[in-house]
Tab-separated table of C-alpha atoms and ligand atoms in Angstrom:
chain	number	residue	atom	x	y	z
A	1	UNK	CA	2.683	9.393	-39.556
A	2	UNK	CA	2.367	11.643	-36.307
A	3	UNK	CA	-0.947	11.422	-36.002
A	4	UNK	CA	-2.940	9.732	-33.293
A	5	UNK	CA	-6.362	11.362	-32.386
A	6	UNK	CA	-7.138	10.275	-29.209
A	7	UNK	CA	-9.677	10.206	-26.671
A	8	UNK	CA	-9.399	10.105	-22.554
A	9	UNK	CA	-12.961	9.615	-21.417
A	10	UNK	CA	-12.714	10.333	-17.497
A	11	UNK	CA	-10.059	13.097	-18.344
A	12	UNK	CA	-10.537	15.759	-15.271
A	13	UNK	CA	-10.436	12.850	-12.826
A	14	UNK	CA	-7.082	11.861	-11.275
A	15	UNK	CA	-5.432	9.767	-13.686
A	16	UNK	CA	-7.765	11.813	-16.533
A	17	UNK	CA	-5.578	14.734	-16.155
A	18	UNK	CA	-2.286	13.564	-15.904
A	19	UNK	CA	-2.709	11.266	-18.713
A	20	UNK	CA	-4.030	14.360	-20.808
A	21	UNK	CA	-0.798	16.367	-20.145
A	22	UNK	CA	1.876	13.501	-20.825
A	23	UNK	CA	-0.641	12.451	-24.439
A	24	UNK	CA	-0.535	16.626	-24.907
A	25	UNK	CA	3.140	16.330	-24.285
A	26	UNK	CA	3.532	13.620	-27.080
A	27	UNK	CA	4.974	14.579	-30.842
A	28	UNK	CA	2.898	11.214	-31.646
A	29	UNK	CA	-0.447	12.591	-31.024
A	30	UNK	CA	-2.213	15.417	-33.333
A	31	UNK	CA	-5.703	15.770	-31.700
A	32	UNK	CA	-6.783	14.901	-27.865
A	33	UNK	CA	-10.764	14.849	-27.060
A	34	UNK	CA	-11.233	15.224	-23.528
A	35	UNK	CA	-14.413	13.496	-21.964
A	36	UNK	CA	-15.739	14.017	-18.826
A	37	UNK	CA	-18.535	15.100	-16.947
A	38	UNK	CA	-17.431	17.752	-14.855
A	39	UNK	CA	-14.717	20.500	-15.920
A	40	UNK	CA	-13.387	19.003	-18.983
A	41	UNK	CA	-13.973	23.207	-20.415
A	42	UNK	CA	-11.174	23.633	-17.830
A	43	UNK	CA	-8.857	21.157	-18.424
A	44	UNK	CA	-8.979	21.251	-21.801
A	45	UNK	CA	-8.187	25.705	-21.797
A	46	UNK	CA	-5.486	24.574	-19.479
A	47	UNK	CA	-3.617	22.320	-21.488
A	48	UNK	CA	-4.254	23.840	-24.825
A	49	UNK	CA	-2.159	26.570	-24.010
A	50	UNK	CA	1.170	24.075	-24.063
A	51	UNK	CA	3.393	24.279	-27.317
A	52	UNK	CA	2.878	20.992	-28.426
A	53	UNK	CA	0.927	20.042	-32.112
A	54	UNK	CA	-1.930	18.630	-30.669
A	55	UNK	CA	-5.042	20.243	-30.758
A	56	UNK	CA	-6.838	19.592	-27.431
A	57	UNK	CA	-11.066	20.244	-27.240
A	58	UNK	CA	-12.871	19.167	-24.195
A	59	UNK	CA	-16.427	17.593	-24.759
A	60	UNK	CA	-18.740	18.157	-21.633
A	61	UNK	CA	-21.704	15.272	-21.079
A	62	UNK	CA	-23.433	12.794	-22.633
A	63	UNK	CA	-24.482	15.113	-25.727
A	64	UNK	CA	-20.960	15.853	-26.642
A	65	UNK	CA	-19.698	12.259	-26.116
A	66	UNK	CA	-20.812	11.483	-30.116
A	67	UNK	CA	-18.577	14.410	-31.182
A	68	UNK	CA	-15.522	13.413	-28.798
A	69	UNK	CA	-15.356	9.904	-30.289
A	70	UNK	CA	-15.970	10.357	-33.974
A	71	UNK	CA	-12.428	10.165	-35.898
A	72	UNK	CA	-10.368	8.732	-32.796
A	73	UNK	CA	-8.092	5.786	-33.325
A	74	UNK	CA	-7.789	5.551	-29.687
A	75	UNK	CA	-9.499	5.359	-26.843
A	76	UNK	CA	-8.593	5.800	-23.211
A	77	UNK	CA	-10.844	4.845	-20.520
A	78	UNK	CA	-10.257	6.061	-16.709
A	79	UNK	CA	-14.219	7.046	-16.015
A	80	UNK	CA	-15.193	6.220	-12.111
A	81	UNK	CA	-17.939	7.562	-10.636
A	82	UNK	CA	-16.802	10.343	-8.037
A	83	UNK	CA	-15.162	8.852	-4.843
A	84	UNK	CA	-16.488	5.217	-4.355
A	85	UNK	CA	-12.903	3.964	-5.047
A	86	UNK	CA	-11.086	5.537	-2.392
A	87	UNK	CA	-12.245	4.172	0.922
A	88	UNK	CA	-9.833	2.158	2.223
A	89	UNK	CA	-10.300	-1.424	2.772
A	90	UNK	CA	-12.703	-1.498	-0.433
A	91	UNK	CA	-12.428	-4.057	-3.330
A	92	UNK	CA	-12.351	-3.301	-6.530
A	93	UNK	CA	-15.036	-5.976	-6.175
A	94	UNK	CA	-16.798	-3.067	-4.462
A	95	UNK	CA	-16.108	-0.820	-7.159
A	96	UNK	CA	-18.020	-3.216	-9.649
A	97	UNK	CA	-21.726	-2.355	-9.874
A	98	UNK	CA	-20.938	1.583	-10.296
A	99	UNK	CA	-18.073	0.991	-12.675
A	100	UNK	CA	-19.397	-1.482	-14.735
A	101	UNK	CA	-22.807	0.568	-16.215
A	102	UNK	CA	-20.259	3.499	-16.603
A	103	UNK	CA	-17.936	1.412	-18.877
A	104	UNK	CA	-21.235	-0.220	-20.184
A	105	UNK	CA	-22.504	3.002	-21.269
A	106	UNK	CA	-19.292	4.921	-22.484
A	107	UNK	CA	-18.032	1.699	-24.583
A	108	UNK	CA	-21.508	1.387	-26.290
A	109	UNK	CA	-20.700	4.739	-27.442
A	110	UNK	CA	-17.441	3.760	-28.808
A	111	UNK	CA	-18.464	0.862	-30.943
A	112	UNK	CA	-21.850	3.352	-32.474
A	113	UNK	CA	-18.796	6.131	-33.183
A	114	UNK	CA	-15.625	4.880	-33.357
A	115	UNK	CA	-16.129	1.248	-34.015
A	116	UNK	CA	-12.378	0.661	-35.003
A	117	UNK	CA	-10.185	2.535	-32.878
A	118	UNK	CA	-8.363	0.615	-30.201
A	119	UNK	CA	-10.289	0.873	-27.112
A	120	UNK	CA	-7.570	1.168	-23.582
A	121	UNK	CA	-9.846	0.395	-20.504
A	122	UNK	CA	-8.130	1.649	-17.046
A	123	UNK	CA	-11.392	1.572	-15.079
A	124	UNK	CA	-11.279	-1.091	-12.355
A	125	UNK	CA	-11.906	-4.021	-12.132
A	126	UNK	CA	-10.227	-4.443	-15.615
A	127	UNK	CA	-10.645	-8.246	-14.909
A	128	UNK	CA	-14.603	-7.394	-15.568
A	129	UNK	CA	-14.626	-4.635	-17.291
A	130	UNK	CA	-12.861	-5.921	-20.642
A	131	UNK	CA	-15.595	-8.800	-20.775
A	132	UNK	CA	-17.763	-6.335	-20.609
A	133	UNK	CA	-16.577	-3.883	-23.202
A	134	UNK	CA	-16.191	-7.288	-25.455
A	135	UNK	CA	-19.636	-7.850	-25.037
A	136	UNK	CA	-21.067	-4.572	-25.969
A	137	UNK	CA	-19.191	-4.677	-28.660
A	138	UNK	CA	-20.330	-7.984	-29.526
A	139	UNK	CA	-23.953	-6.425	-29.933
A	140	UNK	CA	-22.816	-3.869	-31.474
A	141	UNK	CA	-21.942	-6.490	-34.281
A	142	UNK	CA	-18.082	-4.070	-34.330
A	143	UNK	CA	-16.191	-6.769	-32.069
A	144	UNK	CA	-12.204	-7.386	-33.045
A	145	UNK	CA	-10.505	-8.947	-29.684
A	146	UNK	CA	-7.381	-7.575	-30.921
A	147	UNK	CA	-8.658	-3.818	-30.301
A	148	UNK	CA	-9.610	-4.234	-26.726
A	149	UNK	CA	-7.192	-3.902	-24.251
A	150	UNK	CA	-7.178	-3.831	-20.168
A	151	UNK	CA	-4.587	-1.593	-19.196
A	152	UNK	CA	-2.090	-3.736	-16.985
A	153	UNK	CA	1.040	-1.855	-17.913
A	154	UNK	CA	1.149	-0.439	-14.166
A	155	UNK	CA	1.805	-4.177	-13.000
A	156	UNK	CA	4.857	-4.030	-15.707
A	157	UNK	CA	6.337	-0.650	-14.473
A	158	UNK	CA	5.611	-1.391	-10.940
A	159	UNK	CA	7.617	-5.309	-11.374
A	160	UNK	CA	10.576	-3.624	-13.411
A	161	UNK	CA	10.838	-0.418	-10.675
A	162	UNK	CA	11.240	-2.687	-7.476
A	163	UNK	CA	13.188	-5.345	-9.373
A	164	UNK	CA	15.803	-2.952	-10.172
A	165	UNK	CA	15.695	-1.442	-6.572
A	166	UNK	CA	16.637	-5.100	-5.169
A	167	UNK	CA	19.304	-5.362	-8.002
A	168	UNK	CA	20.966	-1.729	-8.724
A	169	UNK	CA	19.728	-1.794	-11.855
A	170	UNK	CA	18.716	0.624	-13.834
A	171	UNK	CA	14.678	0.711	-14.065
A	172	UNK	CA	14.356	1.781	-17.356
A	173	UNK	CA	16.108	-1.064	-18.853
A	174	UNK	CA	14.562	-3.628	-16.817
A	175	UNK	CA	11.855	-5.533	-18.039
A	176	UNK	CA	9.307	-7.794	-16.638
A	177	UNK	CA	6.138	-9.353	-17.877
A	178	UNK	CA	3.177	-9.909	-15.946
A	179	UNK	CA	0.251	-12.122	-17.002
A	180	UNK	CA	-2.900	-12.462	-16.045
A	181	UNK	CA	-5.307	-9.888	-14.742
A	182	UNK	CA	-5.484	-7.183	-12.448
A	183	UNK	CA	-6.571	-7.689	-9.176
A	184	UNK	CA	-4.460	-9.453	-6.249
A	185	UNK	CA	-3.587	-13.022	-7.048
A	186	UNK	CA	-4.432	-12.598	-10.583
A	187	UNK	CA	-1.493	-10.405	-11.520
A	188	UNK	CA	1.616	-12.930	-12.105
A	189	UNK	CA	5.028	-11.342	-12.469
A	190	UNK	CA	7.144	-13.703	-14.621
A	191	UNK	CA	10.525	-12.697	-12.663
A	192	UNK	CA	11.569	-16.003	-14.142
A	193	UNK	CA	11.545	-14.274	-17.599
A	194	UNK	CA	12.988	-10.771	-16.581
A	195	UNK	CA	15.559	-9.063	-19.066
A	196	UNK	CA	18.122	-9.170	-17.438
A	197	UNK	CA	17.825	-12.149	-16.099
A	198	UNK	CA	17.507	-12.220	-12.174
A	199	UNK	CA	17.558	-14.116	-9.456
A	200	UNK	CA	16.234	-14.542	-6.169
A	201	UNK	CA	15.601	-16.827	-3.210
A	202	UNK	CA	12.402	-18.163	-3.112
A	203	UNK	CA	11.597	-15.919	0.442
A	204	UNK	CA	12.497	-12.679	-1.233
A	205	UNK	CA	10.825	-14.395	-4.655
A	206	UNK	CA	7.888	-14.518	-2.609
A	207	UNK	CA	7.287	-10.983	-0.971
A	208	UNK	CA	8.399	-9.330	-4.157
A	209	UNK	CA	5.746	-10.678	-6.048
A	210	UNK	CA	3.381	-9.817	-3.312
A	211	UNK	CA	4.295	-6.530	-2.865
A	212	UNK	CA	3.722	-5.928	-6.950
A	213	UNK	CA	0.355	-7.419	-6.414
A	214	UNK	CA	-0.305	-5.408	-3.557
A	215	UNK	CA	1.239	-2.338	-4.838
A	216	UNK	CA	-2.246	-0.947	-5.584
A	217	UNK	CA	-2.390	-0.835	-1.973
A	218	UNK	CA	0.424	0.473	-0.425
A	219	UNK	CA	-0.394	3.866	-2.512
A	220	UNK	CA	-3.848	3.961	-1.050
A	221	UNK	CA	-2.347	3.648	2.137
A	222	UNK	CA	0.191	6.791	1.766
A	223	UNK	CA	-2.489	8.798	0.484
A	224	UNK	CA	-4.933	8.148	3.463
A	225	UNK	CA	-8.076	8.753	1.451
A	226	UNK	CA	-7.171	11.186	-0.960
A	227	UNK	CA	-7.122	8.991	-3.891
A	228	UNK	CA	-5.225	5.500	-5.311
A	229	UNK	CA	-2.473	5.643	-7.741
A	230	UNK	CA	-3.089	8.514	-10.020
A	231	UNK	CA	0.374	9.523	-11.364
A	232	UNK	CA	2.078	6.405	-12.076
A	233	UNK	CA	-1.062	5.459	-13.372
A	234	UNK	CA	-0.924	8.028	-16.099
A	235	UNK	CA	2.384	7.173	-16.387
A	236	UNK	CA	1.469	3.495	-17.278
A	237	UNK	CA	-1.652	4.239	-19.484
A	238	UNK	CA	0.582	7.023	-21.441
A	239	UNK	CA	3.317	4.188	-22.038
A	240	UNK	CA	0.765	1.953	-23.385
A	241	UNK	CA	-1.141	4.278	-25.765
A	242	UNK	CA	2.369	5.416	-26.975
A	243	UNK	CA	3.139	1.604	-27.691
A	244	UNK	CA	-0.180	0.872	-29.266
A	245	UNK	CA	0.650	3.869	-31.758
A	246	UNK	CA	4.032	3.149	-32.758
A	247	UNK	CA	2.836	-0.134	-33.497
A	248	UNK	CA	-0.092	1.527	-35.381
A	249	UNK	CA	2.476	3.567	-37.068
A	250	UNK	CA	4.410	0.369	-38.693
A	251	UNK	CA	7.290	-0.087	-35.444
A	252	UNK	CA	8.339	-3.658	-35.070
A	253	UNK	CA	8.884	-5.458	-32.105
A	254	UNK	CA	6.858	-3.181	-29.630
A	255	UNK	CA	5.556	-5.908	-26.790
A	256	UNK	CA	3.209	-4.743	-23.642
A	257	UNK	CA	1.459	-6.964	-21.643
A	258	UNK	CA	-2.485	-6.008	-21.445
A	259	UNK	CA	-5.743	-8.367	-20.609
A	260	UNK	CA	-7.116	-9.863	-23.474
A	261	UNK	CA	-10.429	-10.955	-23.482
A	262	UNK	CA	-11.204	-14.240	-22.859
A	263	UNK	CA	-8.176	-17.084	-21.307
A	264	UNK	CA	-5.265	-18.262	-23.366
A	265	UNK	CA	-3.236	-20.402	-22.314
A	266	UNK	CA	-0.180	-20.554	-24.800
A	267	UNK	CA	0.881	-16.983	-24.241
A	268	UNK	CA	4.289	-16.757	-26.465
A	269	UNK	CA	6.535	-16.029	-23.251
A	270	UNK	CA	8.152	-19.419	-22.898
A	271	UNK	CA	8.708	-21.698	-20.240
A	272	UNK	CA	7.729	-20.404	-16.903
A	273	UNK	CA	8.856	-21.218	-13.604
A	274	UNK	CA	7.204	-24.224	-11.017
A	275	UNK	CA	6.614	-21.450	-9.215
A	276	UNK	CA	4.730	-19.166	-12.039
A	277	UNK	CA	2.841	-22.625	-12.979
A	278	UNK	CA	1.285	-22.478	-9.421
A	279	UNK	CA	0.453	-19.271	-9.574
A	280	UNK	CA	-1.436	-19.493	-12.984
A	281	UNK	CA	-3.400	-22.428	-11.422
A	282	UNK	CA	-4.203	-20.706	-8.645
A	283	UNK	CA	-5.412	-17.351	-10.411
A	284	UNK	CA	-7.802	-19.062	-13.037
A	285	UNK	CA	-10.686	-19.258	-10.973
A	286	UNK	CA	-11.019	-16.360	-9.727
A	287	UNK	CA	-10.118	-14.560	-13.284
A	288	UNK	CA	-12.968	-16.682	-14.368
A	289	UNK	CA	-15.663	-15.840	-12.073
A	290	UNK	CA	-14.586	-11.969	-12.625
A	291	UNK	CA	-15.089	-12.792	-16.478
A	292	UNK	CA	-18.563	-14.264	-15.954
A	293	UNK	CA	-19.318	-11.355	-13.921
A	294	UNK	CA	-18.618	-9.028	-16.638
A	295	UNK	CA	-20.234	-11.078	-19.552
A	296	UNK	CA	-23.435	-11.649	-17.443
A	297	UNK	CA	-23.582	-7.717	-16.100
A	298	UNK	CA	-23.133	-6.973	-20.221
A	299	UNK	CA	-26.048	-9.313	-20.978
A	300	UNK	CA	-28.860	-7.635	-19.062
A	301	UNK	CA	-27.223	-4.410	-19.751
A	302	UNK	CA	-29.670	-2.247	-21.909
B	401	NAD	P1	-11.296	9.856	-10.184
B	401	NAD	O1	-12.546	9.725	-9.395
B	401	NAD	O2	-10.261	10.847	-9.729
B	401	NAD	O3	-11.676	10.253	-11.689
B	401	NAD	C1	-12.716	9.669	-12.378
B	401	NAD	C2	-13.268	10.656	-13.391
B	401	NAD	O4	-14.332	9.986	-14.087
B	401	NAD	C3	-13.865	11.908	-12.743
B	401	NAD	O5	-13.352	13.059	-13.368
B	401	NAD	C4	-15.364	11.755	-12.995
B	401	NAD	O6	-16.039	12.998	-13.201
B	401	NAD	C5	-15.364	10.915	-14.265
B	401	NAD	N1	-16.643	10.243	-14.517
B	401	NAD	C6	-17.540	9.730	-13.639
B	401	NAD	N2	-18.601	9.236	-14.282
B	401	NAD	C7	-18.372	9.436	-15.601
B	401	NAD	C8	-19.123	9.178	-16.784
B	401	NAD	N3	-20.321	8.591	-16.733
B	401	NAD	N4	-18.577	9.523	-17.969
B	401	NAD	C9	-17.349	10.114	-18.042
B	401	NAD	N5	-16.611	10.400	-16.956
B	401	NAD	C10	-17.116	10.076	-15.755
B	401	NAD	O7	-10.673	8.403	-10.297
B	401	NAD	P2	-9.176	7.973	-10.710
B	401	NAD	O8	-8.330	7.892	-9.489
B	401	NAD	O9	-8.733	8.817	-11.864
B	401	NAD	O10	-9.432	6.474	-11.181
B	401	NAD	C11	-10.147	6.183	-12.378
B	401	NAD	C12	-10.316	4.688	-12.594
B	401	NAD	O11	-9.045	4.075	-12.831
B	401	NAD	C13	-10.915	3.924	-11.432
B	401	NAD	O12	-11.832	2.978	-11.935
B	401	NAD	C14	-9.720	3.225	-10.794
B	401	NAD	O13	-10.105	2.070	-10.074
B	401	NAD	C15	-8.945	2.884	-12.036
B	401	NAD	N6	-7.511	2.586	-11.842
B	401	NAD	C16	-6.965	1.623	-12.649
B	401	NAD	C17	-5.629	1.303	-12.556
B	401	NAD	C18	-5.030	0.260	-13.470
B	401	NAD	O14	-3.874	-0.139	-13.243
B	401	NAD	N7	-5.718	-0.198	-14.496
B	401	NAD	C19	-4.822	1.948	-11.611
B	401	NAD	C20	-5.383	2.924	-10.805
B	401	NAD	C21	-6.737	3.239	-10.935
């Protein structure tokens, strides 16, 4: 059952076209529509020349975007409009009014042409930007909460790499989940419920989870304005839309962490540690206010 068709709308950007090559790379996927407006002709020549199955097209403004979308089961979003993300010292706060009628408009045309395939949003803020995709899907009359996802899984692969750094472990076979959202204070590594388990003191506790929540920037930083985390990114949004397909495909027992829509509280994990508590407590505001935010930009959003 090989035979994902999916979609990377934002695919000649930075994470677009990394995330194109590891999806072209994949036995799992038959057809890849590549969205974008600028050089998606390009990209998509490029990578159509690699011997994998899947048959690549690129689809080239807001007239092809019908075409791109029609048939996919799933959707990848990583659409920014050019540059406003990478000065330094900017939010993804910052990022919100020009990333949110992007995601506004691309998502609408997801639940007119491809009302059931699983919709992956990368674009920043996610924290926003999934309320808002929830929304338009809403009046759209198409909305399923369980085929909207935020991509997170670059919290997850960041937590497992720099866990296994401080351990000598092997990163590939550690993992951690992270809750929450995806901005600062709301990402919470659950260390507590790392496999294998791990411990720390609460000092080096402390600045690890920092540093995963902060990871974001210390990439910007080493780039010095030529871009935020592009590869691992791909990396992380290829891991996920391989999950969500094997899944799709019948596999049991695939887990990744994404933001849902809306705030849960009993989250199937199990007990977390004082520590986590705090930090859930101390995230839900501000994960609220983003998710207000995003419902009341979707509102007046025509
Ligand atoms: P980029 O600027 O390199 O690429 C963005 C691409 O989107 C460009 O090719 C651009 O032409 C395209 N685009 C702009 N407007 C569009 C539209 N209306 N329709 C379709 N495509 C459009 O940016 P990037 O570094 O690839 O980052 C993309 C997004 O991913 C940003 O929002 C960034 O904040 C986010 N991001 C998320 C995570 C995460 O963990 N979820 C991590 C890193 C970056």
């Amino acid at each position: 059952q090989n035979n994902a068709k999916v979609a990377v709308l934002g695919a000649s950007g930075g994470i677009g076209q990394p995330l194109s090559l590891l999806l072209k790379n994949s036995p799992l996927v038959s057809r890849l529509s590549l969205y974008d407006i600028a050089h998606t002709p390009g990209v998509a020549a490029d990578l159509s020349h690699i011997e994998t199955r899947a048959n690549v097209k690129g689809f080239l403004g807001p007239e092809q975007l019908p075409e791109c979308l029609k048939g996919c089961d799933v959707v990848t979003m990583d659409s920014l409009k050019y540059c406003t993300g990478y000065v330094l010292g900017m939010t993804r706060d910052d990022l919100f009014n020009t990333n949110a009628s992007i995601v506004a408009t691309l998502t609408s045309a997801c639940a007119k042409h491809c009302p059931e395939a699983m919709i992956c949003i990368i674009s920043n803020p996610v924290n926003s930007t999934i309320p808002i995709t929830s929304e338009v899907f809403k009046k759209h009359g198409v909305y399923n909460p369980n085929r909207i996802f935020g991509v997170t899984t670059l919290d997850i692969v960041r937590a497992n790499t720099f866990v296994a750094e401080l351990k000598g472990l092997d990163p590939a076979r550690v993992s951690v989940p992270v809750i929450g959202g995806h901005a600062g204070k709301t990402i919470i590594p659950l260390i507590s419920q790392c496999t294998p388990k791990v411990d720390f003191p609460q000092d080096q506790l402390e600045k690890l989870t920092g540093r995963i929540q902060e990871a974001g920037t210390e990439v910007v930083k080493a780039k010095a304005g030529a871009g935020s985390a592009t590869l691992s990114m791909a990396y992380a949004g290829a891991r996920f839309v391989f999950s969500l397909v094997d899944a799709m495909n019948g596999k049991e027992g695939v887990i990744e962490c994404a933001f849902k829509n809306g705030i849960e509280k009993n989250l199937g994990i199990g007990k977390i540690s004082p520590f986590e508590e705090k930090m859930v407590a101390e995230a839900m505001s501000e994960l609220k206010a983003s998710i207000k935010k995003g419902e009341e930009f979707a509102k007046n959003f025509k």
